mmCIF file of C-alpha atoms in Angstrom:
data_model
loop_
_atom_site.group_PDB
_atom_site.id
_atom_site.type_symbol
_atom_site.label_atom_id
_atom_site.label_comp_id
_atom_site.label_asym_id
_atom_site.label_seq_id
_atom_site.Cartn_x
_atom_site.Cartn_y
_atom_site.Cartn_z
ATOM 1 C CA UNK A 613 55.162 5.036 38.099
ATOM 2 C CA UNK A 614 55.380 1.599 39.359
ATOM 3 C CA UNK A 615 51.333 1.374 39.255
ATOM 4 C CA UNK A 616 50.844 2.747 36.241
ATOM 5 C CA UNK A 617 53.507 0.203 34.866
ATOM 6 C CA UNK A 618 51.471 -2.801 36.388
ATOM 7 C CA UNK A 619 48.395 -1.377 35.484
ATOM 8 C CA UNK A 620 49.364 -1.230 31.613
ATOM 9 C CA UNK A 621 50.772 -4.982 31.850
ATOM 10 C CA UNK A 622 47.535 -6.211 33.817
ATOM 11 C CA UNK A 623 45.645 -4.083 30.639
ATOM 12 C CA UNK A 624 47.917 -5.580 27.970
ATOM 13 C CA UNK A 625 47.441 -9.197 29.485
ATOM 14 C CA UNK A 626 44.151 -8.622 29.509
ATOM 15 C CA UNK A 627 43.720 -7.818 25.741
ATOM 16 C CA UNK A 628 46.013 -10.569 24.921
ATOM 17 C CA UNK A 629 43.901 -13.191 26.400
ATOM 18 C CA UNK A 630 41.145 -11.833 25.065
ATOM 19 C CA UNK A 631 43.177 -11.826 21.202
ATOM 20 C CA UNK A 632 43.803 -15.588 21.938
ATOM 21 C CA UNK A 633 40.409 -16.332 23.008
ATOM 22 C CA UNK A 634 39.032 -14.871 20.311
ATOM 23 C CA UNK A 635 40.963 -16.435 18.037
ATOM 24 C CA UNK A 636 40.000 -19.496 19.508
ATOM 25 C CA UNK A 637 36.638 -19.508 18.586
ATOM 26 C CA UNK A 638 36.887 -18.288 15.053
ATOM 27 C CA UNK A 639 39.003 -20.991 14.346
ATOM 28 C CA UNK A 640 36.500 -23.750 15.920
ATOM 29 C CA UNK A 641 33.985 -22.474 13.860
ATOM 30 C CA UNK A 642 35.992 -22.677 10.539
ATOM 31 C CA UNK A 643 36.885 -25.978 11.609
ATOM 32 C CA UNK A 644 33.046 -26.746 11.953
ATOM 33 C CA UNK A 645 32.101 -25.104 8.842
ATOM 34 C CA UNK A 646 35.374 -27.040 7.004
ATOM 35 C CA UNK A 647 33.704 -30.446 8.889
ATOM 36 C CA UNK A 648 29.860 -29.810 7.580
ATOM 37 C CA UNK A 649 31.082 -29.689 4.120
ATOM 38 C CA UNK A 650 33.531 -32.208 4.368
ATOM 39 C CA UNK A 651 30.594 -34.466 5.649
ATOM 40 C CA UNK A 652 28.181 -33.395 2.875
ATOM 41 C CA UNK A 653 30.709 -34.419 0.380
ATOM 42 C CA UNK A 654 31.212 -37.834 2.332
ATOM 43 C CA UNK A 655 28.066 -38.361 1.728
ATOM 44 C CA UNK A 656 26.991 -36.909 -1.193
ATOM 45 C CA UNK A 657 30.389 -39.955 -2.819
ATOM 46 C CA UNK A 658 28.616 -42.757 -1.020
ATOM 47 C CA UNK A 659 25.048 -42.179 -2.495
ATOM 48 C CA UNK A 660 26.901 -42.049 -6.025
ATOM 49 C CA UNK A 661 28.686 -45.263 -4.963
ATOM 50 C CA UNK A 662 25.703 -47.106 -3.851
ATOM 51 C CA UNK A 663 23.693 -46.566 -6.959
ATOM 52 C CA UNK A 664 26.967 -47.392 -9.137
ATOM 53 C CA UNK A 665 25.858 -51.031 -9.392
ATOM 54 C CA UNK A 666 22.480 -49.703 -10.644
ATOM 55 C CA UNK A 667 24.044 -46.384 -13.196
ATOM 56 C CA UNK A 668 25.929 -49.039 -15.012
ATOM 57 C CA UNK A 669 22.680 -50.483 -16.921
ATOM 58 C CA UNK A 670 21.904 -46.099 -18.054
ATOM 59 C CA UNK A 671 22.201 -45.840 -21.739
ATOM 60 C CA UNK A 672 23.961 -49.009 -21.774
ATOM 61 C CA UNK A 673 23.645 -51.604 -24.437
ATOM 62 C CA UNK A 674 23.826 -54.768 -22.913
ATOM 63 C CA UNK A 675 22.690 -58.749 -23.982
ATOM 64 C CA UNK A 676 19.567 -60.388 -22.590
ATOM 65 C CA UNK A 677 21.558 -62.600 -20.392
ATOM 66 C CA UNK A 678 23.132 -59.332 -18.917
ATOM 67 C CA UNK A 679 19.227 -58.426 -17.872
ATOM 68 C CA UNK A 680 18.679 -61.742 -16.738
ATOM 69 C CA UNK A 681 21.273 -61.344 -14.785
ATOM 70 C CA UNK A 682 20.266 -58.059 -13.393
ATOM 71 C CA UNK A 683 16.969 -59.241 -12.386
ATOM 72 C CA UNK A 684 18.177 -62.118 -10.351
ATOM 73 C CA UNK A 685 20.552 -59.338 -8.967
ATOM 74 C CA UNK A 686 18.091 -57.095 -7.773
ATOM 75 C CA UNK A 687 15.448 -59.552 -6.493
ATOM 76 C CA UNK A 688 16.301 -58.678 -3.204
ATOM 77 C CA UNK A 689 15.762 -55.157 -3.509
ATOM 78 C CA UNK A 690 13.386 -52.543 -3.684
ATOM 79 C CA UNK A 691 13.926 -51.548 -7.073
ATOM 80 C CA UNK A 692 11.369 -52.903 -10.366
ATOM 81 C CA UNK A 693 12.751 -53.561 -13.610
ATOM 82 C CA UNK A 694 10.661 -53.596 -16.683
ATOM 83 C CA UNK A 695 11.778 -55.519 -19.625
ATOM 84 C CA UNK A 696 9.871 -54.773 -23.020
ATOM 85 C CA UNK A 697 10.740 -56.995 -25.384
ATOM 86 C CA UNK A 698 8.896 -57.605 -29.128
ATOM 87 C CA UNK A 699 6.573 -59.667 -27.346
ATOM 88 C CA UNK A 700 5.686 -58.295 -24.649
ATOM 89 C CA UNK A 701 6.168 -55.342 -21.863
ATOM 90 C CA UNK A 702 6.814 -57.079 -18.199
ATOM 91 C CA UNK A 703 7.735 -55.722 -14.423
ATOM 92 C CA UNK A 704 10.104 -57.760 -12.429
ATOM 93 C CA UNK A 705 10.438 -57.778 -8.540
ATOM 94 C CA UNK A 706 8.218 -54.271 -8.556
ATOM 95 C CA UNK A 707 5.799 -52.281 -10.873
ATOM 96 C CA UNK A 708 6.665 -48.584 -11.253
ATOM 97 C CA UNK A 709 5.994 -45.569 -12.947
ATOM 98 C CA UNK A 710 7.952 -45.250 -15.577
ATOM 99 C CA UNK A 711 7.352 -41.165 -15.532
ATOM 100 C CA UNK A 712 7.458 -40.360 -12.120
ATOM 101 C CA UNK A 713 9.164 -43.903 -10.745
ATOM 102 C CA UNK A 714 7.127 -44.400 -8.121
ATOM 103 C CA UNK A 715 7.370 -47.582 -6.799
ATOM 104 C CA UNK A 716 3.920 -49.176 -7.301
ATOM 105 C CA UNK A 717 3.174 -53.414 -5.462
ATOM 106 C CA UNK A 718 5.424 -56.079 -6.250
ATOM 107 C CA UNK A 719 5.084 -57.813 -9.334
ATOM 108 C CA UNK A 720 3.342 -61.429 -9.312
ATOM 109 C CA UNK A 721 5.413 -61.905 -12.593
ATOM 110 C CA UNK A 722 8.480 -64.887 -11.826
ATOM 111 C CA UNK A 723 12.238 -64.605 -13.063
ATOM 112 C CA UNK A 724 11.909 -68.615 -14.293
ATOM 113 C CA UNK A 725 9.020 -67.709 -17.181
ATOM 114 C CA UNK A 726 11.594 -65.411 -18.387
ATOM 115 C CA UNK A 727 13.716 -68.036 -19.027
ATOM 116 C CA UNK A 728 10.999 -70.222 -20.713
ATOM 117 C CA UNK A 729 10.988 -69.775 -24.613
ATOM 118 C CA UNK A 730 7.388 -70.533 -24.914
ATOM 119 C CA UNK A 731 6.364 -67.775 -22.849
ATOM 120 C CA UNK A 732 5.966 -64.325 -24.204
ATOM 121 C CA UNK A 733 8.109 -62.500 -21.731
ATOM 122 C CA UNK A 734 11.188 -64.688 -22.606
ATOM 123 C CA UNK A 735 14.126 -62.625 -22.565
ATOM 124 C CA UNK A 736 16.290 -63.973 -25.386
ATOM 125 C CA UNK A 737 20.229 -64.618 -24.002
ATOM 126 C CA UNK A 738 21.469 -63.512 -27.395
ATOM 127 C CA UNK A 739 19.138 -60.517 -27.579
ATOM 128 C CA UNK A 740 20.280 -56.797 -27.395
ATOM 129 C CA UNK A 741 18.904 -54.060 -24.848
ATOM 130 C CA UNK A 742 19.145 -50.284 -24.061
ATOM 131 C CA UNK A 743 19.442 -49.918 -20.511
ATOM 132 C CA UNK A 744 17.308 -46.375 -18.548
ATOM 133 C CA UNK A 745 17.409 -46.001 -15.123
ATOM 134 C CA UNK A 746 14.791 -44.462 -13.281
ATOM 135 C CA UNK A 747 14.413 -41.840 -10.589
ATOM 136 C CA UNK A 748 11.581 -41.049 -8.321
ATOM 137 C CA UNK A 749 11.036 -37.099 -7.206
ATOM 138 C CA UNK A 750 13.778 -37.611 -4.945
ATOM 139 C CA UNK A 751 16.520 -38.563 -7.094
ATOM 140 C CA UNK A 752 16.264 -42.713 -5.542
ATOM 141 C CA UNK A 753 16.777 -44.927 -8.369
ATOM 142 C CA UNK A 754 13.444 -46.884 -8.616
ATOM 143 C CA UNK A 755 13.524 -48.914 -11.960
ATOM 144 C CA UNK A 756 15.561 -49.678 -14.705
ATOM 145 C CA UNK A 757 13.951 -49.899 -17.916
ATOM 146 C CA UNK A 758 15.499 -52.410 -20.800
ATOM 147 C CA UNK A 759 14.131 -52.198 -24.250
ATOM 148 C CA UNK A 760 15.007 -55.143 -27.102
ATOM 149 C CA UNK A 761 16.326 -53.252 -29.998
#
């Protein structure tokens, strides 16, 4: 009876262990599953927070000195801007599509003739513009587009 008694205890340890072990591993892999998607969101909120300074200029109505401003912003990054004025249609920094936004060469076109009234891609201060951003196939913002109303 004794043996039998130990043998049941060494059985039920056993399965216990087992239990614990088990539940072990289903909870590390909850936890990993719980991580992945915490991750994805992570980084999913610093893509949208990155391009904030760029989303700002979408559908927005803002003066020319705002897109002057914008240009000398972005001269430092890989990103064109295209300014269509009465005048004149120009690409700062780097010529895109504007359908597809792929980045096309840099533009030869400088930020001071903008500023020169006797040029015809001056970009009035006082003037109004509709901002569009631009994505490529991959959702990157390559361009923003601002059109003189």
């Amino acid at each position: 009876m004794e043996n039998s008694l130990k043998g049941l205890m060494l059985a039920a340890g056993i399965i216990i262990t087992c239990v614990i072990i088990s539940l072990g591993f289903y909870i590390a892999r909850e936890a990993s599953d719980t991580a992945s998607a915490g991750t994805g969101q992570l980084t999913e909120l610093q893509a949208q927070f990155a391009d904030t300074s760029k989303t700002i200029y979408d559908n927005a109505t803002v003066s020319g000195s705002e897109v002057l401003n914008a240009i000398r912003k972005f001269a430092d990054e890989t990103i064109g801007i295209k300014v269509v004025t009465k005048k004149k249609s120009t690409y700062y920094i780097y010529n895109f599509s504007d359908t597809d936004g792929s980045l096309k060469k840099q533009s030869s076109v400088e930020y001071k003739t903008a500023q020169d009234a006797s040029k015809d891609n001056y970009i009035n201060p006082t003037g109004k513009f509709t901002g569009q951003v631009v994505r490529d196939v991959n959702g990157v913002i390559t361009g923003i587009i601002f059109t003189q109303e």
